[in-house]
Coordinates of C-alpha atoms in Angstrom, one line a residue:
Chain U
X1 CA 0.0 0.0 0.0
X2 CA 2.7 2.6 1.2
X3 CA 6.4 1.8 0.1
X4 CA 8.8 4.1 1.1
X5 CA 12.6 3.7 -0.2
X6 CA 15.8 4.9 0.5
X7 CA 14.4 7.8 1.6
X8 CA 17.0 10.8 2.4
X9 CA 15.8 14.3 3.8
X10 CA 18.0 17.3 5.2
X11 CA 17.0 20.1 6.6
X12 CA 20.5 22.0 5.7
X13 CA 23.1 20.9 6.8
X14 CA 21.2 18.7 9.2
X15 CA 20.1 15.2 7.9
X16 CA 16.8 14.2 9.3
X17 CA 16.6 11.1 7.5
X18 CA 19.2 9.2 6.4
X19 CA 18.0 6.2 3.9
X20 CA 14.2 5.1 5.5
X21 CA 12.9 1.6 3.8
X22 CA 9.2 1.3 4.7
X23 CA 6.5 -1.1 3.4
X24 CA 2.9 -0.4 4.9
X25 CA 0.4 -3.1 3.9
X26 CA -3.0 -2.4 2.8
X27 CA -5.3 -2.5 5.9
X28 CA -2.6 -2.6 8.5
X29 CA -2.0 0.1 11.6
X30 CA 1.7 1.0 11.4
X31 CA 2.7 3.0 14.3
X32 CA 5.8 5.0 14.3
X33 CA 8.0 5.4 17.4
X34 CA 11.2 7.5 18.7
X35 CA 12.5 10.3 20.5
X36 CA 11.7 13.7 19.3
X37 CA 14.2 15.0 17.0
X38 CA 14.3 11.5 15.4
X39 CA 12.7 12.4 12.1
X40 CA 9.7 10.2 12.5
X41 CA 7.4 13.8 11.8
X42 CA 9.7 14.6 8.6
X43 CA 8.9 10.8 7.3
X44 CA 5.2 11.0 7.8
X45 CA 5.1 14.7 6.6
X46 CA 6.7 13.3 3.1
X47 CA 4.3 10.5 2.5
X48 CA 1.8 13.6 2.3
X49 CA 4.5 15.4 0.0
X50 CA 4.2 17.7 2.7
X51 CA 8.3 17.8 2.7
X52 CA 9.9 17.2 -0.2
X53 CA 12.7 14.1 -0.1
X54 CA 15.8 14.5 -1.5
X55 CA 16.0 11.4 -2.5
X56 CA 14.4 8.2 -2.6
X57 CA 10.7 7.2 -3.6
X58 CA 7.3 6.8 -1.8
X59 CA 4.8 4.8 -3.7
X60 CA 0.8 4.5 -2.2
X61 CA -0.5 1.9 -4.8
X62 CA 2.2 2.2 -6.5
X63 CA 1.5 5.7 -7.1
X64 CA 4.8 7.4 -7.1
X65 CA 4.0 10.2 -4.4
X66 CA 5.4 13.7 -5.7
X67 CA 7.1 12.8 -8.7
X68 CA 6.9 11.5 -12.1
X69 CA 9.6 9.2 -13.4
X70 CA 10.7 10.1 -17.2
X71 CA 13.2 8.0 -18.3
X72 CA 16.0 7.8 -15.6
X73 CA 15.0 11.1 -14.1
X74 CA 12.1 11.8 -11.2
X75 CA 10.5 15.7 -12.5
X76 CA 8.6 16.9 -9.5
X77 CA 4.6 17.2 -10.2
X78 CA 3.1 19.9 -10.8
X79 CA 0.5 22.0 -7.9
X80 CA -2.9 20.4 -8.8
X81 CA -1.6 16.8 -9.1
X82 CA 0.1 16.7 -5.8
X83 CA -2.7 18.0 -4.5
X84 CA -5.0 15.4 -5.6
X85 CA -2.8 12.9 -4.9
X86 CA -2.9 14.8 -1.2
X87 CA -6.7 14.6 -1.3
X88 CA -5.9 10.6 -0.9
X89 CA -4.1 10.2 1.7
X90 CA -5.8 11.4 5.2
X91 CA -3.7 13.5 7.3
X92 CA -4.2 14.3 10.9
X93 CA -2.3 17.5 12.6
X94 CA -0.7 17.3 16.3
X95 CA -2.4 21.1 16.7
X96 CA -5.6 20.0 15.2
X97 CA -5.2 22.8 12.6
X98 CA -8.9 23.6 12.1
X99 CA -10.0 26.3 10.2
X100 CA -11.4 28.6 12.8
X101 CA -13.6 30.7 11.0
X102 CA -15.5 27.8 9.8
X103 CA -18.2 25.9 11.7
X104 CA -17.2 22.2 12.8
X105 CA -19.0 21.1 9.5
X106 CA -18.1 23.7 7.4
X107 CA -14.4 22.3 7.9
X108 CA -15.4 19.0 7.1
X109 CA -17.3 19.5 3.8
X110 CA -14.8 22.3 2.4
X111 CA -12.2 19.6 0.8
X112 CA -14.6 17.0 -0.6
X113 CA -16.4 20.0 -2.9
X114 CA -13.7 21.7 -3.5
X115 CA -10.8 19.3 -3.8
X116 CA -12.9 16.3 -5.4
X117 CA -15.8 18.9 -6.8
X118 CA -18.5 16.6 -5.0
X119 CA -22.0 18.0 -4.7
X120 CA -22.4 19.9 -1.1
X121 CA -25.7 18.6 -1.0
X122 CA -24.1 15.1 -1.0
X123 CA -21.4 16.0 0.9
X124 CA -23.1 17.2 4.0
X125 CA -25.3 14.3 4.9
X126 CA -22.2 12.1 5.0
X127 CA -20.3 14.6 6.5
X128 CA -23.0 15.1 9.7
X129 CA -22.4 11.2 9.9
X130 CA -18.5 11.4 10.1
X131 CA -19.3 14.0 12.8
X132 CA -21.7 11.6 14.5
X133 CA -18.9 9.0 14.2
X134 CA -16.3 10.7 16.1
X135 CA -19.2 11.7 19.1
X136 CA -19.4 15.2 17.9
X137 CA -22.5 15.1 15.9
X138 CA -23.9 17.9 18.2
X139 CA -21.5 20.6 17.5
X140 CA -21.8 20.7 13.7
X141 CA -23.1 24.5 13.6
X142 CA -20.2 25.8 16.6
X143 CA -16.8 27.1 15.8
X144 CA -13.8 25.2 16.2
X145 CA -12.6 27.7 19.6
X146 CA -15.7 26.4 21.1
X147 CA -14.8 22.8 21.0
X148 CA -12.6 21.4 23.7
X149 CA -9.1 20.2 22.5
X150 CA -10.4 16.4 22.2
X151 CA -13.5 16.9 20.3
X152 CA -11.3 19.4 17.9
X153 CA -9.0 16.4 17.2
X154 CA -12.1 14.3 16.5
X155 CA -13.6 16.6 14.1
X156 CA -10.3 17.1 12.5
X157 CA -10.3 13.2 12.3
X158 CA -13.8 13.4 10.5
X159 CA -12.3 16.5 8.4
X160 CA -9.7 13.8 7.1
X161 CA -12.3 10.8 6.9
X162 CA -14.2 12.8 4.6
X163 CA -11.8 12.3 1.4
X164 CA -12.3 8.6 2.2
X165 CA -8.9 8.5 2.4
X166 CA -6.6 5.3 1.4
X167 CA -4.6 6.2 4.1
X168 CA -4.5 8.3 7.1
X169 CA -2.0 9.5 8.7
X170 CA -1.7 10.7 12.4
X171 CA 1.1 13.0 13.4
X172 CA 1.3 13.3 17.4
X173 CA -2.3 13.4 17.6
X174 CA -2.6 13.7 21.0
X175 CA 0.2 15.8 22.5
X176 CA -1.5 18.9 22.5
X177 CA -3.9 17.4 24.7
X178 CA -5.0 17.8 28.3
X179 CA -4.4 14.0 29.7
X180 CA -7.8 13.5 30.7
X181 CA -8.6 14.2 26.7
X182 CA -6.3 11.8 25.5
X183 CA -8.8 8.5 25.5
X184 CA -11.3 10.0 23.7
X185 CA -9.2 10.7 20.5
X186 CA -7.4 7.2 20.9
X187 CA -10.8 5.6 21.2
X188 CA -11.6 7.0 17.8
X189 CA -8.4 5.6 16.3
X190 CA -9.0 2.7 17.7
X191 CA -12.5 2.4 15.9
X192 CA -10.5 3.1 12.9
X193 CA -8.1 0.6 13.4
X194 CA -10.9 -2.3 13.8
X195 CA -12.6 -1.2 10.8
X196 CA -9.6 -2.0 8.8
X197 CA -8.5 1.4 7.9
X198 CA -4.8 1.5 6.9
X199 CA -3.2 3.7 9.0
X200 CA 0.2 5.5 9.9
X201 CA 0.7 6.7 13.8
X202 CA 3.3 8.8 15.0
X203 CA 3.0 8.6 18.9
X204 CA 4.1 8.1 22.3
X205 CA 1.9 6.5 23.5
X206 CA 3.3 3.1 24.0
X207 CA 0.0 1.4 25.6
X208 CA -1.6 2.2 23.0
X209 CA 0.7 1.5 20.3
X210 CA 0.5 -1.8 22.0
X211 CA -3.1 -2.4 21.6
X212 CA -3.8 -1.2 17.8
X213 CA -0.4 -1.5 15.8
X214 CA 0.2 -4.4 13.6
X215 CA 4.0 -3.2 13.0
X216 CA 5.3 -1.0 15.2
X217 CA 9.0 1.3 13.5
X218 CA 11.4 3.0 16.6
X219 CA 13.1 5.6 14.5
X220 CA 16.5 7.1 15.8
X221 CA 18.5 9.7 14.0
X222 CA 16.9 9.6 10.8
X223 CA 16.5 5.5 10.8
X224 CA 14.9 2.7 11.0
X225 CA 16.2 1.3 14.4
X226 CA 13.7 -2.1 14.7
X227 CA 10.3 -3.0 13.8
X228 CA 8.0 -5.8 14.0
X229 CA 5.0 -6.7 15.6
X230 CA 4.5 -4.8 19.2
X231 CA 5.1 -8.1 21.4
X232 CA 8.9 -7.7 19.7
X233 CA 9.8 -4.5 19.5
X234 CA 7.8 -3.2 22.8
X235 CA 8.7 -5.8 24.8
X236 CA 11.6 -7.9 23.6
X237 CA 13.6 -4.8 21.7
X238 CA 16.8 -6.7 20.6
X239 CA 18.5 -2.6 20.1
X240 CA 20.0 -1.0 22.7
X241 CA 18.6 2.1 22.0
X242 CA 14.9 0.7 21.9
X243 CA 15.0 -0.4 25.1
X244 CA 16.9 3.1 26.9
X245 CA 13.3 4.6 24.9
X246 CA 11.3 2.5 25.9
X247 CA 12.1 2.5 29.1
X248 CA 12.0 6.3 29.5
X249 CA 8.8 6.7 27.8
X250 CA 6.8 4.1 30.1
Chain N
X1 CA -22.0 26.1 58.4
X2 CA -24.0 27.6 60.5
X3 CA -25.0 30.8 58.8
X4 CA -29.1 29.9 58.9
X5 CA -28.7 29.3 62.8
X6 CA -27.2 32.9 63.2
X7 CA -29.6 34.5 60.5
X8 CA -32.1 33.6 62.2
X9 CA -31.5 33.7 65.3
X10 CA -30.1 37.9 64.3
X11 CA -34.0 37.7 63.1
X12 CA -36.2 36.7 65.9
X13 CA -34.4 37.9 69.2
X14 CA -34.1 41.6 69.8
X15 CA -34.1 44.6 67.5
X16 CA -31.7 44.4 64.6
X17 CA -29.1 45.9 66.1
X18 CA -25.8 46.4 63.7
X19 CA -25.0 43.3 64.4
X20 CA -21.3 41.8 62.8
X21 CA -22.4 39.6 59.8
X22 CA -20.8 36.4 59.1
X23 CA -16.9 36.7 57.9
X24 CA -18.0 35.1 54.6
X25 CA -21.1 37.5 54.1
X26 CA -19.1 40.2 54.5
X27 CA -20.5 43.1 51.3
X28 CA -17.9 44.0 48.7
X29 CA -17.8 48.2 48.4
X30 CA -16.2 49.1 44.8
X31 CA -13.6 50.8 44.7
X32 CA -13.8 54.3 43.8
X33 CA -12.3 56.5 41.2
X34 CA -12.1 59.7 42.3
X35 CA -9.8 61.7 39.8
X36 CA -11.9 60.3 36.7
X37 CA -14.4 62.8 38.1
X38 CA -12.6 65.4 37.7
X39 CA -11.2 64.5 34.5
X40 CA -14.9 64.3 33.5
X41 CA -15.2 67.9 34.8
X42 CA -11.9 69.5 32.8
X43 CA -13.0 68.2 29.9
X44 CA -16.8 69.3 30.1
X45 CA -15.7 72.8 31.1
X46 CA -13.1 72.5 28.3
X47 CA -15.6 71.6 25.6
X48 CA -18.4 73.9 27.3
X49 CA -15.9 76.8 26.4
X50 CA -14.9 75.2 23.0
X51 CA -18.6 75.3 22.0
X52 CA -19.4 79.0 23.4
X53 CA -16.4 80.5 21.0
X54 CA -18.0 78.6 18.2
X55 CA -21.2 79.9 18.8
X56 CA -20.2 83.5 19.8
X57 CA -16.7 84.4 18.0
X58 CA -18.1 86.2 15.0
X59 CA -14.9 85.4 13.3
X60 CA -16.5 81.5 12.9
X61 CA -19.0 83.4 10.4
X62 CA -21.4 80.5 10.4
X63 CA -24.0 82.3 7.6
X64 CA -21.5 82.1 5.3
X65 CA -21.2 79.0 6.6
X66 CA -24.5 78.3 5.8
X67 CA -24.4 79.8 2.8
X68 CA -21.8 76.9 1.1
X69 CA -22.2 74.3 3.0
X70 CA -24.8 72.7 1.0
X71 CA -24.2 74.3 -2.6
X72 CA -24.2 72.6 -5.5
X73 CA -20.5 73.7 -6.0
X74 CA -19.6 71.5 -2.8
X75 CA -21.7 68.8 -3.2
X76 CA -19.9 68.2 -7.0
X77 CA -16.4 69.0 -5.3
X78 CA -17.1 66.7 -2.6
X79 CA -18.3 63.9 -5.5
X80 CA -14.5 64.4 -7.1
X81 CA -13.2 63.7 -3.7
X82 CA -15.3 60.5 -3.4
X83 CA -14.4 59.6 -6.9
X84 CA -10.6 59.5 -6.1
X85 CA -11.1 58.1 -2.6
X86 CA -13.0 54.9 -4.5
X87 CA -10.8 54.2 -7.4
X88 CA -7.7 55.1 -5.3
X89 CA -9.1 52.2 -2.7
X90 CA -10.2 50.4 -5.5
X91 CA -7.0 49.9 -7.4
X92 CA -4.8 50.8 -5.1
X93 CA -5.7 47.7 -2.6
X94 CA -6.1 45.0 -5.8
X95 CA -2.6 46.2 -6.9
X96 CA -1.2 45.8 -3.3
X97 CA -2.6 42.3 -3.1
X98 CA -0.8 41.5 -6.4
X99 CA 2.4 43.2 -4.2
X100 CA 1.8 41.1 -1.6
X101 CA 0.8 38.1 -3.1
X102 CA 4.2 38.4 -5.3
X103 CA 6.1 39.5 -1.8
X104 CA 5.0 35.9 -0.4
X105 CA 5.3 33.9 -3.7
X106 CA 8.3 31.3 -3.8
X107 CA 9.6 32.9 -7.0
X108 CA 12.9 35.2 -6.5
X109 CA 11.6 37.6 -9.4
X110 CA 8.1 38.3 -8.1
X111 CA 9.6 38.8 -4.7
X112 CA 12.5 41.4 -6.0
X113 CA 9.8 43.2 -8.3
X114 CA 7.6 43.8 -5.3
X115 CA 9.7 44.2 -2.7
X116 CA 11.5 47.2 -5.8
X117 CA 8.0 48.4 -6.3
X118 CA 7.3 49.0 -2.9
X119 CA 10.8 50.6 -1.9
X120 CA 9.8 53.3 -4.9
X121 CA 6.3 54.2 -3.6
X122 CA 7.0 54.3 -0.2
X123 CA 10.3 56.4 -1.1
X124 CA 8.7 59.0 -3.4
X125 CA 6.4 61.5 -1.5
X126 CA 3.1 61.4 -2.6
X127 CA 2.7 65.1 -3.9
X128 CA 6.2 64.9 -5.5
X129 CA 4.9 61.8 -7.3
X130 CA 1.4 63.6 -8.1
X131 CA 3.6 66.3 -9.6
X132 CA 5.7 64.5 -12.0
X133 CA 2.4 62.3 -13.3
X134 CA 0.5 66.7 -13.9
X135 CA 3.4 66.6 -15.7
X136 CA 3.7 63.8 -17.3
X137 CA 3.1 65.1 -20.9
X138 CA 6.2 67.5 -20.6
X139 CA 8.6 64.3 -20.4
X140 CA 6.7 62.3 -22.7
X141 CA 4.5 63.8 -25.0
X142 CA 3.3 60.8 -26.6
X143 CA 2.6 56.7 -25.3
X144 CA 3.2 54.4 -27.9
X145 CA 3.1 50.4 -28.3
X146 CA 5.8 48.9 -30.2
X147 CA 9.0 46.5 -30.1
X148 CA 11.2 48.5 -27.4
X149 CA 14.2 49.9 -29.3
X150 CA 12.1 49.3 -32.4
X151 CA 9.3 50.1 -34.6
X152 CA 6.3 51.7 -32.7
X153 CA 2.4 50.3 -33.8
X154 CA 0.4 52.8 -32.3
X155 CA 0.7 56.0 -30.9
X156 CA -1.4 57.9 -27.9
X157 CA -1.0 61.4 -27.1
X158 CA -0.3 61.5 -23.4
X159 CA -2.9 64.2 -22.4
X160 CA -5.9 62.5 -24.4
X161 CA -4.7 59.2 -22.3
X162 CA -4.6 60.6 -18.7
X163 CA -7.2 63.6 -18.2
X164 CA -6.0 65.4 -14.9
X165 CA -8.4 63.3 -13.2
X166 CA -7.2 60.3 -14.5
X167 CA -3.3 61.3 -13.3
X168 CA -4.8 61.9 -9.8
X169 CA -5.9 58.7 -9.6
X170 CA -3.2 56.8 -10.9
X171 CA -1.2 59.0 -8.7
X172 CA -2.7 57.8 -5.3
X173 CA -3.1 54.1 -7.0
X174 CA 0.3 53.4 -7.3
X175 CA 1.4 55.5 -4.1
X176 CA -1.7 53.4 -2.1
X177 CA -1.0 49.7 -3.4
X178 CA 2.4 50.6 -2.0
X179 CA 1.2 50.9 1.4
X180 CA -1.6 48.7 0.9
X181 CA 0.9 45.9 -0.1
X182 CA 2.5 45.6 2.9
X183 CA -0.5 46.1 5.4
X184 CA -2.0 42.8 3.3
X185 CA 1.0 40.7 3.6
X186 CA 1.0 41.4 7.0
X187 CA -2.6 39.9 7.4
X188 CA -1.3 37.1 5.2
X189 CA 1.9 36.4 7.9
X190 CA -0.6 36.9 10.9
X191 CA -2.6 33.6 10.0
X192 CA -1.2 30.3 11.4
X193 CA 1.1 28.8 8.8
X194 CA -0.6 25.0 10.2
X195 CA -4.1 26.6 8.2
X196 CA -2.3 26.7 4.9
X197 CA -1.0 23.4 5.9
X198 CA -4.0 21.9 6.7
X199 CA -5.8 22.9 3.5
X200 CA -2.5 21.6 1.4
X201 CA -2.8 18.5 3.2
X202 CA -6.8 18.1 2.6
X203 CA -5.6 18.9 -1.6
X204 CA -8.0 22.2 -1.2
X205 CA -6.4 23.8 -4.7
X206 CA -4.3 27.0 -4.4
X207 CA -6.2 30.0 -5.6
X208 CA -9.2 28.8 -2.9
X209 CA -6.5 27.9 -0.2
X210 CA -6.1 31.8 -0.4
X211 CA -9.5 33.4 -0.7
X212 CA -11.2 30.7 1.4
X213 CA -9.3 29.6 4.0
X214 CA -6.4 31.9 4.7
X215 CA -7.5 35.2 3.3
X216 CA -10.6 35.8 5.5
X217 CA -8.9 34.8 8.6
X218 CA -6.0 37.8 7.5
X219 CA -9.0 39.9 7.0
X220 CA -9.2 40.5 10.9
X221 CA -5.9 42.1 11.1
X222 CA -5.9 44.0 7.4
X223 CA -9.5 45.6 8.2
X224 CA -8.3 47.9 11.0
X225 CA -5.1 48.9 9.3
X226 CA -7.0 49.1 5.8
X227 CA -9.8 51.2 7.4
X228 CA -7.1 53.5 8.2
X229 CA -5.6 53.8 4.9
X230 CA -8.9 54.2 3.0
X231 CA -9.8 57.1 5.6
X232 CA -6.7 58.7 5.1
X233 CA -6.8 58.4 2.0
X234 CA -10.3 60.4 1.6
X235 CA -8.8 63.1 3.7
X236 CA -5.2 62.6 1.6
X237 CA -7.5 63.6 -1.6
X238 CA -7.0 67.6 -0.7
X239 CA -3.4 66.9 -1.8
X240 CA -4.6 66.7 -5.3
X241 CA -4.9 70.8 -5.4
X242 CA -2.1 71.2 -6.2
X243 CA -3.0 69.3 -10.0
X244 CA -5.7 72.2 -9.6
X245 CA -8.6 68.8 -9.8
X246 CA -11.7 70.4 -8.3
X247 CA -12.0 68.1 -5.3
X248 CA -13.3 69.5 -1.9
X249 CA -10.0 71.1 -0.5
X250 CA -9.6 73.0 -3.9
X251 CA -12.8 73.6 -4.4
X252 CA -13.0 75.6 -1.1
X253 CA -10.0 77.5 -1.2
X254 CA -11.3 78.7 -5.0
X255 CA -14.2 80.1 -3.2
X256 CA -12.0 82.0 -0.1
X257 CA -9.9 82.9 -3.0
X258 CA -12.3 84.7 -4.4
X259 CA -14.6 86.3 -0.8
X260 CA -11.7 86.0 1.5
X261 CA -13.7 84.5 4.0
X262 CA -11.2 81.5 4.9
X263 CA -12.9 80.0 8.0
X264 CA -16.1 79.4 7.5
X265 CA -15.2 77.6 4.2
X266 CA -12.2 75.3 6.0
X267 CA -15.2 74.3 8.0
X268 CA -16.9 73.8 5.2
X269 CA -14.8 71.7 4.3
X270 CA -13.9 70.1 7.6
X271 CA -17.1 69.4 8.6
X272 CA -17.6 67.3 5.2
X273 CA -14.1 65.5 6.0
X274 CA -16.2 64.3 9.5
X275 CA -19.2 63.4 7.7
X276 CA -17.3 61.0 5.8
X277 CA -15.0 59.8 7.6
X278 CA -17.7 58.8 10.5
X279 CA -19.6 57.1 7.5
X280 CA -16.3 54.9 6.6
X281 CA -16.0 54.5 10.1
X282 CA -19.5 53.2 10.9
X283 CA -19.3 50.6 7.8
X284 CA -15.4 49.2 9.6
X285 CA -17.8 48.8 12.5
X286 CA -20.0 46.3 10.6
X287 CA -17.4 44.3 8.2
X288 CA -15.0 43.7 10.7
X289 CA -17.8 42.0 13.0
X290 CA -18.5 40.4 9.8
X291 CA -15.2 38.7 9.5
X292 CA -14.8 37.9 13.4
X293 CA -17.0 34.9 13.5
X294 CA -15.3 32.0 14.8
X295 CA -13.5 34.1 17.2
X296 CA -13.5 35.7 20.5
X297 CA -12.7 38.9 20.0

């Protein structure tokens, strides 16, 4: 589903990632761990073509992301086909990143009319159920600085759904949370997760990387230290360097 | 705990003498501002005295006043100003959102034209600039279209292209989308770089990233600043005298010119200035609550 090779990023004269290899399997929940700094943001922010790699490829469906390969050469895309190739791929913000001077479903509707030119009228219905989905199907007609920080992760969740998304991708989605508002976002992934949605998590939260990933990825200094399945790398981490995080982290 | 026991007990025994209430139902006295009193005071007697010289110093000359204020020589003076207030708003804020739009584009050459454009504007004083466009048929007495260097296709004569009104306005255009420029890019900057983000992320397409998401959310901080310019702008109008363009300000002193009655016609003049201007400032009132939804203040 998501194939990500050899992929190099600096920022500068700083090198964030230094040669990534990723393969994310249709359906599964891939959750990405390491200390900050490690360039696990950078690597989900380029799946979205949100950062640019210097080199290396991404592939959703086999999809080069970004790029178009002419002969032996890669010639970036141009605006509006990155863009719809965005407007596949789901992507969640640690800061929610609502638009503020739209209502809650205002925000969700806006990218399914005017990045895939649906009808609003048959937009909204679906829309109002997303809402429902995440638990906030009362506050469709409030502004986002009404919402608490939880429910404005959940409609930004919906805001994502509404693409109906291949993929979605969650950077830090709870950090800018209040602890107590933590479960209720995770509880939506979760509910994700069990309907089969192929996902990408950037998080610390180990428990619940635990519960939902298939594969979980510790990223250190721009790569890929471990990964496997949770029981392995969570609680058997063969890396030195796993284990110091993990430790610290729980 | 046991403030009903003492209530009522304070009720039913004895007359209500002024007895101690409870710590915690102890009443709250405000405190008091003495001194904005009599800063009330000054300025009443101030402005009591103000209005008495208005209404007694003969030198005010109110009938003659009276006798311009609403003439038909005003009212199509005061329609000039209004004409170069609107199209100097008008194009001057559409060319300073090109400005700024080039200013934030990622190309090298838009940002070096702007950022050159605005340096000139901003550089040049406004009635120097006015000047040099009155006089633009002296340096170039005819406009032509044609391969630069080369052979010319077709010729204007300079005065037929701008009339004097039509420099005055190009004048405060260009001086405006100057100013205008930067006060929009600053709304632009203002806005939470995540909102841009978010919309690239959802695949929202450029042009309606900008006017939809990102531009009305600037709006909040351009409106105050772009209220001020299009104000003092109206009031910047009575510069244009000097191309002898029969707005207000010219208007008026053609008429003191003539009677030698300078007062009452400033006032004239002045008093049309505040209509205005309170107008301009009533509709700000209404658009920026218009564009302050979603938000606490």
């Amino acid at each position: 589903m998501i194939d990500v090779k050899g992929v190099h990023k600096s920022f500068g004269d700083l090198e964030v990632l230094k040669g990534i290899d990723l393969e994310v399997p249709a359906g599964a929940v891939t959750v990405i761990l390491g200390p900050s700094g490690s360039g696990k943001s950078t690597l989900l922010r380029s799946i979205n073509h949100l950062e640019k790699v210097d080199r290396g490829l991404i592939r959703i469906d086999g999809e080069l992301i970004g790029y178009r390969r002419r002969g032996n050469k890669l010639h970036e895309l141009r605006e509006r086909e990155i863009l719809r190739q965005r407007s596949q791929v789901g992507f969640v913000f640690q800061t929610f990143n609502l638009f503020g001077h739209l209502t809650v479903l205002e925000n969700v509707v806006e990218a399914p009319v005017s990045a895939q030119r649906r009808k609003r009228s048959e937009v909204e219905p679906y829309a109002r159920e997303l809402l429902e989905r995440v638990g906030v199907g009362d506050k469709a007609d409030v502004y986002p600085r009404q919402l608490s920080g939880g429910q404005q992760q959940r409609v930004a969740i919906a805001r994502a759904l509404a693409l109906k998304p291949k993929v979605l991708l969650f950077d830090e989605p709870t950090s800018a949370l209040d602890p107590e508002l933590v479960g209720e976002v995770l509880d939506v992934i979760k509910e994700l997760a069990r309907d089969g949605a192929t996902m990408v998590v950037v998080t610390h939260e180990i428990g619940f990387a635990r519960e939902i990933a298939d594969t979980v990825v510790f990223i250190d200094d721009g790569r890929i230290v471990e990964s496997g399945p949770p029981r392995e790398v969570l609680d058997n981490p063969v890396h030195e360097r796993t284990r110091a995080f993990i430790s610290k982290v729980l | 705990m046991s403030t009903t026991s003492v209530t009522s007990v304070s009720g039913t025994s004895g007359p209500p003498t002024s007895a101690v209430p409870l710590e915690t139902d102890l009443p709250i006295v405000a405190r008091r501002h003495p001194w904005r009193w009599v800063g009330v005071g000054v300025v009443l007697v101030l402005l009591a005295m103000f209005v008495h010289g208005l209404a007694t110093n003969p030198g005010w000359d109110w009938p003659t006043f009276f006798q311009f204020f609403a003439t038909r020589t005003i009212f199509s003076a005061l329609w000039v100003t209004v004409q170069l207030t609107v199209y100097g708003t008008v194009l001057g804020f559409v060319l300073g959102a090109v400005l700024a739009s080039m200013r934030l584009s990622s190309s090298p050459f838009l940002q070096v034209v702007a950022w050159g454009y605005i340096w000139a504007f901003r550089s040049i004083p406004l009635i120097v600039q006015l000047l040099f466009w009155f006089n633009i048929a002296y340096l170039y007495q005819q406009l032509s279209i044609g391969i630069p260097f080369g052979p010319e296709f077709v010729h204007f004569s300079t005065n037929n292209l701008f009339g004097p009104l039509g420099a005055a306005v190009l004048g405060l255009a260009l001086h405006q989308a100057a100013y205008a420029a930067e006060i929009i890019r600053g709304g632009i900057i203002s806005v939470d770089a995540g909102q841009t983000e978010a919309a690239a992320a959802l695949g929202i397409p450029k042009p309606r990233q900008f006017f939809r998401i990102v531009l009305p959310q600037a709006m909040r901080s351009i409106l105050p600043n772009g209220a001020n310019e299009v104000i003092s702008l109206f009031k910047g109008t009575s510069i244009v005298s000097v191309m002898a363009i029969p707005e207000l300000f010219y208007q008026v002193q053609v008429i003191y010119g003539r009677s030698g009655r300078v007062v009452p016609l400033l006032m004239v003049a002045t008093v049309w200035y505040i209509v205005l201007t309170t107008l301009l400032s009533i509709v700000q009132y209404y658009v920026e609550r218009r564009f302050a939804r979603g938000t606490a203040r």
